[in-house]
Coordinates of C-alpha atoms in Angstrom, one line a residue:
Chain A
X29 CA 0.0 0.0 0.0
X30 CA 1.3 3.4 -0.8
X31 CA 1.8 5.7 2.1
X32 CA 0.3 9.2 1.8
X33 CA 3.8 10.7 1.5
X34 CA 4.7 8.3 -1.3
X35 CA 1.4 9.0 -3.0
X36 CA 2.0 12.7 -2.9
X37 CA 5.6 12.5 -3.9
X38 CA 4.6 10.3 -6.8
X39 CA 1.7 12.4 -7.9
X40 CA 3.7 15.6 -7.6
X41 CA 6.5 14.1 -9.7
X42 CA 4.1 12.7 -12.3
X43 CA 2.3 16.0 -12.6
X44 CA 5.7 17.8 -13.1
X45 CA 6.6 15.3 -15.8
X46 CA 3.3 15.8 -17.5
X47 CA 3.6 19.5 -17.4
X48 CA 7.2 19.4 -18.7
X49 CA 6.3 17.2 -21.6
X50 CA 3.3 19.5 -22.4
X51 CA 5.6 22.5 -22.3
X52 CA 8.2 20.9 -24.6
X53 CA 5.7 19.8 -27.2
X54 CA 3.7 23.0 -27.0
X55 CA 7.0 25.0 -27.5
X56 CA 8.0 22.9 -30.5
X57 CA 4.6 23.1 -32.1
X58 CA 4.3 26.8 -31.2
X59 CA 7.7 27.4 -32.8
X60 CA 6.5 25.6 -36.0
X61 CA 3.4 27.9 -36.1
X62 CA 5.3 31.0 -35.4
X63 CA 7.8 30.3 -38.1
X64 CA 5.0 29.5 -40.5
X65 CA 3.4 32.9 -39.7
X66 CA 6.5 35.1 -39.4
X67 CA 9.2 33.4 -41.5
X68 CA 7.5 31.2 -44.1
X69 CA 10.3 31.7 -46.6
X70 CA 12.8 30.2 -44.2
X71 CA 10.6 27.2 -43.9
X72 CA 10.2 27.0 -47.6
X73 CA 13.9 26.7 -48.3
X74 CA 15.1 23.3 -49.4
X75 CA 17.2 21.4 -46.9
X76 CA 19.8 20.5 -49.4
X77 CA 20.6 21.6 -52.9
X78 CA 18.8 19.6 -55.4
X79 CA 16.3 18.2 -52.9
X80 CA 12.7 19.4 -52.8
X81 CA 12.4 18.5 -49.1
X82 CA 12.0 21.8 -47.4
X83 CA 12.7 22.7 -43.8
X84 CA 9.0 22.9 -43.4
X85 CA 8.7 19.2 -43.9
X86 CA 11.6 18.5 -41.6
X87 CA 10.0 20.6 -38.8
X88 CA 6.6 19.1 -39.4
X89 CA 7.8 15.5 -39.2
X90 CA 10.0 16.4 -36.2
X91 CA 7.0 17.7 -34.3
X92 CA 5.1 14.5 -35.0
X93 CA 8.1 12.4 -34.0
X94 CA 8.6 14.5 -30.8
X95 CA 5.0 13.7 -29.8
X96 CA 5.5 10.0 -30.2
X97 CA 8.8 10.1 -28.3
X98 CA 7.5 12.2 -25.4
X99 CA 4.4 10.0 -25.1
X100 CA 6.5 6.9 -24.8
X101 CA 8.9 8.7 -22.4
X102 CA 6.1 9.8 -20.1
X103 CA 4.6 6.3 -20.0
X104 CA 8.0 4.7 -19.5
X105 CA 8.9 6.9 -16.5
X106 CA 5.5 6.6 -15.0
X107 CA 5.6 2.8 -15.3
X108 CA 9.0 2.7 -13.6
X109 CA 7.8 4.9 -10.8
X110 CA 4.8 2.7 -10.3
X111 CA 6.8 -0.4 -10.3
X112 CA 8.7 0.8 -7.2
X113 CA 5.5 0.9 -5.2
X114 CA 3.5 -2.1 -4.2
X115 CA 0.1 -3.3 -5.5
X116 CA -2.4 -0.4 -5.7
X117 CA -5.9 -1.2 -4.7
X118 CA -8.5 -1.5 -7.5
X119 CA -9.7 1.8 -9.1
X120 CA -13.3 0.9 -8.2
X121 CA -12.8 0.6 -4.4
X122 CA -10.6 3.6 -4.3
X123 CA -13.2 5.7 -6.2
X124 CA -15.9 4.7 -3.8
X125 CA -13.7 5.2 -0.8
X126 CA -12.7 8.6 -2.0
X127 CA -16.2 9.9 -2.6
X128 CA -17.7 8.1 0.3
X129 CA -21.0 7.4 -1.5
X130 CA -22.6 4.6 -3.4
X131 CA -21.8 4.7 -7.1
Chain B
X30 CA -21.1 -6.9 -58.6
X31 CA -18.2 -4.7 -58.2
X32 CA -15.5 -4.8 -55.5
X33 CA -16.8 -1.7 -53.8
X34 CA -20.3 -3.1 -53.2
X35 CA -18.8 -6.5 -52.1
X36 CA -16.5 -4.8 -49.6
X37 CA -19.4 -2.6 -48.4
X38 CA -21.5 -5.7 -47.7
X39 CA -18.5 -7.5 -46.1
X40 CA -18.0 -4.5 -43.7
X41 CA -21.7 -4.5 -42.8
X42 CA -21.8 -8.2 -42.1
X43 CA -18.5 -8.2 -40.1
X44 CA -19.6 -5.3 -37.9
X45 CA -23.0 -6.8 -37.3
X46 CA -21.3 -10.1 -36.4
X47 CA -19.2 -8.2 -33.9
X48 CA -22.3 -6.6 -32.5
X49 CA -24.0 -9.9 -32.1
X50 CA -21.0 -11.3 -30.2
X51 CA -20.7 -8.1 -28.1
X52 CA -24.4 -8.3 -27.2
X53 CA -23.8 -11.6 -25.5
X54 CA -21.1 -9.9 -23.4
X55 CA -23.2 -6.8 -22.5
X56 CA -25.1 -7.7 -19.4
X57 CA -25.2 -4.6 -17.4
X58 CA -24.4 -0.9 -17.2
X59 CA -20.7 -1.4 -16.7
X60 CA -20.5 -3.5 -19.9
X61 CA -22.5 -1.0 -21.8
X62 CA -20.4 2.1 -20.8
X63 CA -17.0 0.6 -20.4
X64 CA -16.9 -2.9 -21.7
X65 CA -16.5 -4.1 -18.1
X66 CA -13.1 -2.5 -18.0
X67 CA -11.6 -5.5 -19.8
X68 CA -10.1 -3.8 -22.8
X69 CA -6.3 -4.2 -22.9
X70 CA -3.9 -1.3 -23.4
X71 CA -2.9 -2.4 -26.9
X72 CA -6.6 -3.0 -27.9
X73 CA -7.5 0.4 -26.5
X74 CA -4.7 2.0 -28.4
X75 CA -6.2 0.7 -31.7
X76 CA -9.7 1.6 -30.6
X77 CA -8.5 5.2 -29.8
X78 CA -7.0 5.3 -33.3
X79 CA -10.3 4.1 -34.7
X80 CA -12.2 6.6 -32.6
X81 CA -10.1 9.6 -33.4
X82 CA -9.1 9.1 -37.1
X83 CA -12.4 9.7 -38.9
X84 CA -12.9 9.5 -42.7
X85 CA -12.0 13.1 -42.5
X86 CA -8.4 12.2 -41.4
X87 CA -8.1 10.0 -44.4
X88 CA -10.1 11.7 -47.2
X89 CA -10.3 15.2 -45.7
X90 CA -6.6 15.7 -45.0
X91 CA -5.6 14.2 -48.3
X92 CA -8.0 16.6 -50.0
X93 CA -6.6 19.5 -48.0
X94 CA -3.1 18.7 -49.0
X95 CA -4.2 18.2 -52.6
X96 CA -5.7 21.7 -52.6
X97 CA -3.3 23.7 -50.5
X98 CA -0.1 21.6 -50.3
X99 CA 1.9 22.0 -47.1
X100 CA -0.8 24.0 -45.3
X101 CA -2.9 20.7 -45.4
X102 CA 0.0 18.8 -43.9
X103 CA 0.4 21.4 -41.1
X104 CA -3.2 20.5 -40.1
X105 CA -2.1 16.9 -39.7
X106 CA 0.9 18.0 -37.6
X107 CA -1.5 19.9 -35.4
X108 CA -3.8 16.9 -35.0
X109 CA -0.8 14.7 -34.0
X110 CA -0.1 16.9 -30.9
X111 CA -3.6 16.2 -29.5
X112 CA -3.2 12.7 -28.0
X113 CA 0.1 13.3 -26.2
X114 CA -1.6 16.1 -24.3
X115 CA -4.2 13.7 -23.2
X116 CA -1.7 11.4 -21.7
X117 CA 0.5 14.1 -20.1
X118 CA -2.5 15.7 -18.4
X119 CA -5.6 13.5 -18.2
X120 CA -5.4 9.8 -19.0
X121 CA -4.3 8.6 -15.6
X122 CA -6.5 10.8 -13.4
X123 CA -9.4 10.0 -15.6
X124 CA -8.9 6.3 -15.2
X125 CA -8.3 6.4 -11.5
X126 CA -11.0 8.9 -10.6
X127 CA -13.8 8.3 -13.1
X128 CA -16.2 5.6 -13.7
X129 CA -18.4 6.1 -16.8
X130 CA -18.3 9.7 -17.9
X131 CA -15.8 12.5 -17.5
X132 CA -18.4 14.3 -15.3
X133 CA -17.7 11.6 -12.7
X134 CA -14.2 13.0 -12.4
X135 CA -15.3 16.7 -12.2
X136 CA -17.9 15.9 -9.6
X137 CA -15.5 14.5 -7.1
X138 CA -15.0 17.7 -5.1
X139 CA -17.8 19.8 -6.4
X140 CA -21.6 19.8 -6.0
X141 CA -22.9 17.1 -8.1
X142 CA -26.2 18.4 -9.6
X143 CA -25.0 21.6 -11.3
X144 CA -21.9 19.8 -12.7
X145 CA -23.9 16.9 -14.1
X146 CA -26.1 19.3 -16.0
X147 CA -23.2 21.3 -17.3
X148 CA -21.2 18.2 -18.2
X149 CA -24.1 16.6 -20.0
X150 CA -24.9 19.7 -21.9
X151 CA -21.3 20.3 -22.9
X152 CA -20.9 16.7 -24.0
X153 CA -24.1 16.7 -26.0
X154 CA -23.2 19.9 -27.7
X155 CA -19.8 18.7 -28.8
X156 CA -21.1 15.2 -29.7
X157 CA -24.0 16.6 -31.7
X158 CA -21.9 19.1 -33.7
X159 CA -19.4 16.3 -34.5
X160 CA -22.2 13.8 -35.3
X161 CA -23.9 16.2 -37.7
X162 CA -20.7 16.8 -39.5
X163 CA -20.0 13.1 -39.8
X164 CA -23.5 12.2 -40.9
X165 CA -23.7 14.9 -43.6
X166 CA -20.3 13.9 -44.8
X167 CA -21.2 10.2 -44.7
X168 CA -24.3 11.0 -46.8
X169 CA -22.3 12.6 -49.6
X170 CA -19.5 10.1 -49.4
X171 CA -21.6 7.0 -49.8
X172 CA -23.7 8.7 -52.4
X173 CA -20.6 9.5 -54.5
X174 CA -18.8 6.2 -53.9
X175 CA -21.6 3.7 -54.0
X176 CA -24.2 5.7 -55.9
X177 CA -26.8 5.4 -53.2
X178 CA -29.2 8.3 -52.6
X179 CA -28.1 10.8 -50.0
X180 CA -31.1 10.1 -47.7
X181 CA -30.7 6.3 -48.1
X182 CA -27.0 6.6 -47.2
X183 CA -27.7 8.5 -44.0
X184 CA -30.4 6.0 -43.0
X185 CA -28.0 3.1 -43.5
X186 CA -25.2 4.7 -41.5
X187 CA -27.7 5.8 -38.8
X188 CA -29.4 2.4 -38.6
X189 CA -26.0 0.6 -38.3
X190 CA -24.7 3.0 -35.7
X191 CA -27.8 2.7 -33.6
X192 CA -27.5 -1.1 -33.9
X193 CA -23.9 -1.3 -32.8
X194 CA -24.5 0.8 -29.7
X195 CA -28.0 -0.4 -28.8
X196 CA -27.1 -4.1 -28.8
X197 CA -23.4 -4.1 -28.3
X198 CA -22.6 -1.0 -26.2
X199 CA -19.0 -0.3 -25.6
X200 CA -17.9 -3.8 -26.5
X201 CA -19.2 -3.6 -30.0
X202 CA -18.1 0.0 -30.4
X203 CA -14.6 -0.8 -29.3
X204 CA -14.2 -3.8 -31.6
X205 CA -15.7 -1.9 -34.6
X206 CA -13.2 0.8 -33.9
X207 CA -10.3 -1.7 -33.7
X208 CA -11.3 -3.4 -37.0
X209 CA -11.6 0.0 -38.6
X210 CA -8.2 1.2 -37.3
X211 CA -6.5 -1.9 -38.7
X212 CA -8.2 -1.5 -42.1
X213 CA -7.4 2.2 -42.3
X214 CA -3.8 1.8 -41.2
X215 CA -3.2 -1.1 -43.6
X216 CA -4.8 0.6 -46.5
X217 CA -3.2 3.9 -45.9
X218 CA 0.2 2.4 -45.6
X219 CA -0.4 0.3 -48.7
X220 CA -1.4 3.2 -50.9
X221 CA 1.5 5.3 -49.5
X222 CA 4.0 2.5 -50.3
X223 CA 2.5 2.1 -53.8
X224 CA 2.7 5.8 -54.3
X225 CA 6.3 6.1 -53.2
X226 CA 7.4 3.1 -55.2
X227 CA 6.2 4.9 -58.3
X228 CA 9.0 7.4 -57.5
X229 CA 11.5 4.8 -56.4
X230 CA 10.9 5.6 -52.8
X231 CA 12.3 9.1 -53.2
X232 CA 10.1 11.5 -51.3
X233 CA 11.9 14.4 -52.8
X234 CA 11.3 13.2 -56.3
X235 CA 7.6 12.9 -55.6
X236 CA 7.6 16.5 -54.2
X237 CA 9.4 17.6 -57.3
X238 CA 6.7 16.2 -59.6
X239 CA 4.0 17.6 -57.3
X240 CA 5.2 21.2 -57.4
X241 CA 5.7 20.9 -61.1
X242 CA 2.1 20.1 -61.8
X243 CA 0.2 21.9 -59.0
X244 CA -1.4 25.3 -59.9
X245 CA 0.4 26.9 -57.0
X246 CA 3.8 25.5 -58.0
X247 CA 6.6 25.4 -55.5
X248 CA 4.5 27.4 -53.0
X249 CA 3.0 24.1 -51.9
X250 CA 6.3 23.0 -50.3
X251 CA 6.0 25.5 -47.5
X252 CA 3.4 27.2 -45.3
X253 CA 1.4 29.9 -47.1
X254 CA -1.8 30.8 -45.2
X255 CA -0.2 31.4 -41.8
X256 CA 1.6 34.5 -42.8
X257 CA -1.6 36.3 -43.8
X258 CA -3.6 35.2 -40.7
X259 CA -1.2 34.6 -37.9
X260 CA -3.7 34.8 -35.0
X261 CA -6.1 32.4 -36.7
X262 CA -3.2 30.0 -37.3
X263 CA -2.2 30.1 -33.6
X264 CA -5.9 29.8 -32.6
X265 CA -6.3 26.7 -34.8
X266 CA -3.1 25.2 -33.4
X267 CA -4.5 25.7 -29.9
X268 CA -7.7 24.0 -30.8
X269 CA -6.0 21.0 -32.5
X270 CA -3.6 20.6 -29.6
X271 CA -6.0 20.8 -26.7
X272 CA -9.3 20.0 -28.3
X273 CA -8.8 16.2 -28.3
X274 CA -8.5 16.4 -24.5
X275 CA -12.0 17.7 -24.2
X276 CA -13.8 15.3 -26.7
X277 CA -16.2 13.1 -24.7
X278 CA -15.9 10.1 -27.0
X279 CA -12.1 10.1 -26.7
X280 CA -12.2 10.6 -22.9
X281 CA -14.6 7.8 -22.5
X282 CA -12.1 5.3 -24.0
X283 CA -10.0 5.6 -20.9
X284 CA -12.7 4.0 -18.7
X285 CA -12.5 0.8 -20.7
X286 CA -9.1 -0.3 -19.5
X287 CA -8.4 -2.0 -16.1
X288 CA -5.9 0.4 -14.6
X289 CA -3.7 3.5 -15.1
X290 CA -0.9 1.5 -16.6
X291 CA -3.2 0.2 -19.3
X292 CA -4.4 3.7 -19.9
X293 CA -0.8 4.8 -20.5
X294 CA -0.1 1.8 -22.8
X295 CA -3.3 2.7 -24.8
X296 CA -2.0 6.2 -25.5
X297 CA 1.5 5.1 -26.4
X298 CA 0.1 2.7 -29.0
X299 CA -2.7 5.0 -30.1
X300 CA -0.4 8.0 -30.5
X301 CA 2.1 5.8 -32.4
X302 CA -0.5 4.6 -34.8
X303 CA -2.1 8.0 -35.3
X304 CA 1.2 9.8 -35.7
X305 CA 2.2 7.2 -38.2
X306 CA -1.0 7.8 -40.1
X307 CA -0.6 11.6 -40.0
X308 CA 2.9 11.3 -41.3
X309 CA 1.9 9.0 -44.2
X310 CA -1.0 11.3 -45.1
X311 CA 1.7 13.6 -46.5
X312 CA 2.6 10.9 -49.0
X313 CA -1.1 10.4 -49.8
X314 CA -1.7 14.1 -50.3
X315 CA 1.4 15.0 -52.3
X316 CA 1.2 11.6 -54.1
X317 CA -2.3 12.5 -55.2
X318 CA -1.0 15.8 -56.6
X319 CA 1.8 14.1 -58.4
X320 CA -0.1 11.2 -59.8
X321 CA -3.6 12.5 -60.5
X322 CA -2.5 15.7 -62.2
X323 CA -2.7 14.6 -65.8
X324 CA -5.4 12.1 -65.3
X325 CA -8.7 13.4 -66.7
X326 CA -10.7 10.6 -65.0
X327 CA -9.6 12.1 -61.7
X328 CA -8.9 15.8 -62.1
X329 CA -10.5 18.4 -64.4
X330 CA -8.2 21.0 -66.0
X331 CA -9.1 23.6 -63.4
X332 CA -7.7 21.3 -60.7
X333 CA -11.1 20.4 -59.3
X334 CA -11.5 16.7 -58.4
X335 CA -14.1 14.6 -60.1
X336 CA -16.7 13.8 -57.5
X337 CA -15.5 16.5 -55.1
X338 CA -12.2 17.2 -53.4
X339 CA -12.7 14.5 -50.8
X340 CA -12.4 11.9 -53.6
X341 CA -8.8 12.7 -54.2
X342 CA -7.7 9.8 -52.0
X343 CA -10.1 7.4 -53.6
X344 CA -8.9 8.3 -57.1
X345 CA -5.4 7.9 -55.9
X346 CA -6.1 4.4 -54.6
X347 CA -7.6 3.5 -58.0
X348 CA -4.6 4.9 -59.9
X349 CA -2.0 3.0 -57.8
X350 CA -3.9 -0.1 -57.0
X351 CA -6.6 -0.6 -59.6
X352 CA -10.2 -1.4 -59.0
X353 CA -9.4 -3.8 -56.2
X354 CA -7.8 -1.0 -54.1
X355 CA -10.6 1.3 -55.0
X356 CA -13.2 -1.0 -53.7
X357 CA -11.2 -1.7 -50.6
X358 CA -10.7 2.0 -49.8
X359 CA -14.4 2.8 -50.4
X360 CA -15.3 0.2 -47.8
X361 CA -12.6 1.5 -45.4
X362 CA -14.0 5.0 -45.7
X363 CA -17.4 3.6 -44.9
X364 CA -16.1 1.7 -41.9
X365 CA -14.3 4.8 -40.8
X366 CA -17.5 6.8 -40.6
X367 CA -19.3 4.0 -38.7
X368 CA -16.7 3.6 -36.1
X369 CA -16.6 7.3 -35.2
X370 CA -20.3 7.9 -35.1
X371 CA -20.8 4.8 -33.0
X372 CA -18.3 6.2 -30.4
X373 CA -20.0 9.6 -30.5
X374 CA -23.5 8.1 -30.1
X375 CA -22.3 6.1 -27.1
X376 CA -20.7 9.1 -25.5
X377 CA -23.9 11.1 -26.0
X378 CA -26.1 8.3 -24.7
X379 CA -23.9 8.0 -21.6
X380 CA -24.2 11.7 -20.9
X381 CA -28.0 11.3 -21.0
X382 CA -28.4 8.1 -19.1
X383 CA -25.6 8.3 -16.5
X384 CA -25.2 12.1 -16.0
X385 CA -28.7 13.3 -16.5
X386 CA -30.8 10.3 -15.5
X387 CA -28.9 8.2 -13.0
X388 CA -27.0 10.9 -11.2
X389 CA -29.1 14.0 -11.6
X390 CA -32.7 12.9 -11.8
X391 CA -32.4 9.8 -9.6
X392 CA -29.7 11.3 -7.3
X393 CA -27.5 8.3 -7.8
X394 CA -30.2 5.8 -6.7
X395 CA -31.1 4.5 -10.2
X396 CA -31.7 0.9 -10.6
X397 CA -29.0 -0.5 -12.9
X398 CA -31.4 -2.1 -15.2
X399 CA -33.4 1.2 -15.5
X400 CA -30.2 3.0 -16.3
X401 CA -29.4 0.5 -19.0
X402 CA -32.8 0.9 -20.4
X403 CA -32.5 4.7 -20.5
X404 CA -29.1 4.3 -22.2
X405 CA -30.7 2.3 -24.9
X406 CA -33.5 4.7 -25.4
X407 CA -31.1 7.6 -25.5
X408 CA -29.1 5.7 -28.1
X409 CA -32.0 5.4 -30.4
X410 CA -33.1 9.0 -29.8
X411 CA -29.7 10.4 -30.4
X412 CA -29.2 8.3 -33.5
X413 CA -32.5 9.4 -35.0
X414 CA -31.7 13.1 -34.2
X415 CA -28.3 12.7 -35.8
X416 CA -30.0 11.2 -38.9
X417 CA -32.5 14.0 -39.2
X418 CA -29.9 16.7 -38.7
X419 CA -27.6 15.1 -41.1
X420 CA -30.3 15.1 -43.8
X421 CA -31.1 18.8 -42.9
X422 CA -27.5 19.7 -43.6
X423 CA -27.4 18.0 -46.9
X424 CA -25.2 19.9 -49.4
X425 CA -24.2 22.4 -46.8
X426 CA -20.6 23.0 -46.0
X427 CA -20.0 21.2 -42.8
X428 CA -16.2 21.4 -42.8
X429 CA -16.2 24.1 -40.1
X430 CA -18.1 21.9 -37.7
X431 CA -15.2 19.6 -36.7
X432 CA -13.2 22.7 -36.0
X433 CA -16.1 24.1 -34.0
X434 CA -16.4 20.9 -32.0
X435 CA -12.7 21.1 -31.1
X436 CA -13.1 24.8 -30.2
X437 CA -16.0 24.1 -27.9
X438 CA -14.2 21.1 -26.3
X439 CA -11.1 23.3 -25.7
X440 CA -13.2 26.0 -24.1
X441 CA -15.7 24.1 -22.0
X442 CA -15.0 20.4 -21.1
X443 CA -11.2 20.6 -21.2
X444 CA -10.7 23.6 -18.9
X445 CA -13.2 22.3 -16.3
X446 CA -11.8 18.8 -16.3
X447 CA -8.2 20.0 -16.0
X448 CA -9.0 22.4 -13.2
X449 CA -11.2 19.9 -11.4
X450 CA -8.3 17.4 -11.3
X451 CA -5.5 19.8 -10.5
X452 CA -6.8 22.9 -8.7
X453 CA -8.3 22.3 -5.3
X454 CA -9.8 25.8 -5.1
X455 CA -12.1 25.3 -8.1
X456 CA -15.7 25.8 -6.9
X457 CA -18.8 24.5 -8.4
X458 CA -19.9 28.0 -9.5
X459 CA -16.5 28.6 -11.0
X460 CA -16.6 25.5 -13.0
X461 CA -20.1 26.0 -14.3
X462 CA -19.5 29.7 -15.1
X463 CA -16.2 29.1 -16.8
X464 CA -17.3 26.1 -18.8
X465 CA -20.6 27.6 -19.9
X466 CA -19.1 30.9 -20.9
X467 CA -16.4 29.1 -22.9
X468 CA -19.0 27.0 -24.6
X469 CA -21.3 29.9 -25.4
X470 CA -18.5 32.1 -26.6
X471 CA -17.0 29.4 -28.8
X472 CA -20.3 28.9 -30.6
X473 CA -21.2 32.6 -30.8
X474 CA -17.8 33.7 -32.1
X475 CA -17.7 30.8 -34.6
X476 CA -21.1 31.8 -35.9
X477 CA -19.9 35.4 -36.2
X478 CA -16.7 34.3 -37.9
X479 CA -15.7 33.6 -41.5
X480 CA -16.8 29.9 -41.4
X481 CA -20.4 30.6 -40.7
X482 CA -21.1 34.3 -41.2
X483 CA -19.5 34.5 -44.6
X484 CA -19.3 30.9 -46.0
X485 CA -22.7 29.7 -44.8
X486 CA -24.8 32.7 -44.2
X487 CA -23.3 34.5 -47.1
X488 CA -22.7 37.9 -45.6
X489 CA -20.0 40.1 -47.0
X490 CA -17.5 40.3 -44.2
X491 CA -17.2 38.4 -40.9
X492 CA -17.9 40.2 -37.6
X493 CA -15.1 38.3 -36.0
X494 CA -12.0 37.6 -38.0
X495 CA -10.5 35.0 -35.7
X496 CA -11.2 31.5 -37.0
X497 CA -11.5 29.4 -34.9
X498 CA -12.0 31.6 -31.8
X499 CA -10.1 29.3 -29.5
X500 CA -7.4 31.9 -28.8
X501 CA -10.0 34.0 -27.1
X502 CA -12.4 31.4 -25.8
X503 CA -10.0 29.0 -24.1
X504 CA -8.2 31.6 -22.0
X505 CA -11.6 33.1 -21.3
X506 CA -12.9 29.9 -19.9
X507 CA -9.9 29.3 -17.7
X508 CA -9.9 32.9 -16.4
X509 CA -13.6 32.8 -15.7
X510 CA -13.3 29.5 -13.8
X511 CA -10.5 31.1 -11.7
X512 CA -12.1 34.4 -11.1
X513 CA -15.5 33.1 -10.2
X514 CA -14.0 30.4 -7.9
X515 CA -12.0 33.1 -6.1
X516 CA -15.1 35.3 -5.6
X517 CA -17.3 32.5 -4.6
X518 CA -18.2 32.4 -1.0
X519 CA -18.4 28.6 -1.1
X520 CA -16.1 26.9 1.5
X521 CA -12.7 25.9 0.0
X522 CA -13.1 22.3 -1.2
X523 CA -10.7 19.6 -0.1
X524 CA -7.6 19.0 -2.2
X525 CA -7.8 16.4 -4.9
X526 CA -7.2 13.1 -3.2
X527 CA -3.7 11.8 -3.6
X528 CA -5.1 8.6 -4.8
X529 CA -5.6 10.4 -8.1
X530 CA -2.2 9.2 -9.0

């Protein structure tokens, strides 16, 4: 059973991780949008001479990939943290205990 | 009998068989709403994919890229950021704190009755908007692909979706979504591969051909629209990124897995599949430009697509894979619609039967069998309403509706849910005030904006230029929740229980 302190430590850490990941992805996507609005010609330049792949594509694919990576990372870290703690009670009994009324 | 009709029939039979099997496993309310919590992480990941990727993701995004080049792909990039936000902020608390609807989570520290009303209304508004868009789109699509009359198409889609949910509840919905996701991923990947192979797997060569034949030329290789409307671009980005986290049919999926760990697994898989699809849609879109350009059976000289711009992907599948692929894609598009509308109908029915009936009207003392009966009645009612509205919107431009649904979700359900989980000082009045204001402003500002005021109501200039209005309405909702909670004389509520994690 998790102690209250362990609970709060874990929940605080998980929230921080979630907020961090949100901030990173939002910044990357925000940068993509800002560049699109303010410097579209930069994005429209090809990455290499002779190639038609522009930096716009690179940025776009990078944002998509970043989302996949951060999602995996978050789940991985959360699973590791959870493994350090013993068997949590079932969600159902916890919900009922928490709200103290019949569902 | 051509392949398209055969695949159509095959899909109908398969999904009805799934429903029959699911019906035997749907005994009570818990099965109806959440499949008894028995869905595994991987299965839920596929179901999420099936729930979130509508025919719009397949056909609509391809069409957008076909018309506007990179600007269309930028949309796909935006969509891909939605699911990660759900796991970073909501998936686990939802699973641990909620039971059947997201209002369960919001209610934990707040007065139940007002929240139930708000939650149900907000859910129904989002669900209805989304449903109408899907139904109207389905009508045209089936009419064009299979040649059926618009009204008949809507009736078929409506009848099937009511069937899946009425008899099979969440079990049927989940498995229809899983099947659809597999079909869509497989077909999307196949077409993309066939496309690329025509260019010897050289993405750059494909882009080169595309920009050579497209009316806009090399402008399609970079963003164009954003520079002329930076605030709308930012606003749209906000809606795409945070909107998914407020869509009731997406949030509901997290109640079907046994624990938080499975909830995480679902999002990792779901996001991987969806992101893969959003990435390969770039190949579909630019491939369509490159390969359909000089094909008069697909594209007219003025760059309009035969059958409407949403048919670009269908034409492409025919060009790269022959009639076999064409038939298959047509059926996949059909299945895609069915899976999403089933999920939406279930989300709407749960809001009615669980939030409004069981928790609000009956104060939590509803007999389970009664609740189940109300869910089923609500399903039929909602399904019929969706069909009627879909028919009413025939021929109308419904493209803005998905964006509207996202804007409303961003400005009503998402802020309230997020604050309810993480901010102990949120009060009931604050939540209801903020959420309601967000909802109302999102709708009003969209109606006054270019999408509706100009494109639908045909006035000269929009009253509000920002489209979608999320940049205003989402912060407005959050601020209102905060302000009203601070002013409220209600006693400070207890902190969110640490068991939330």
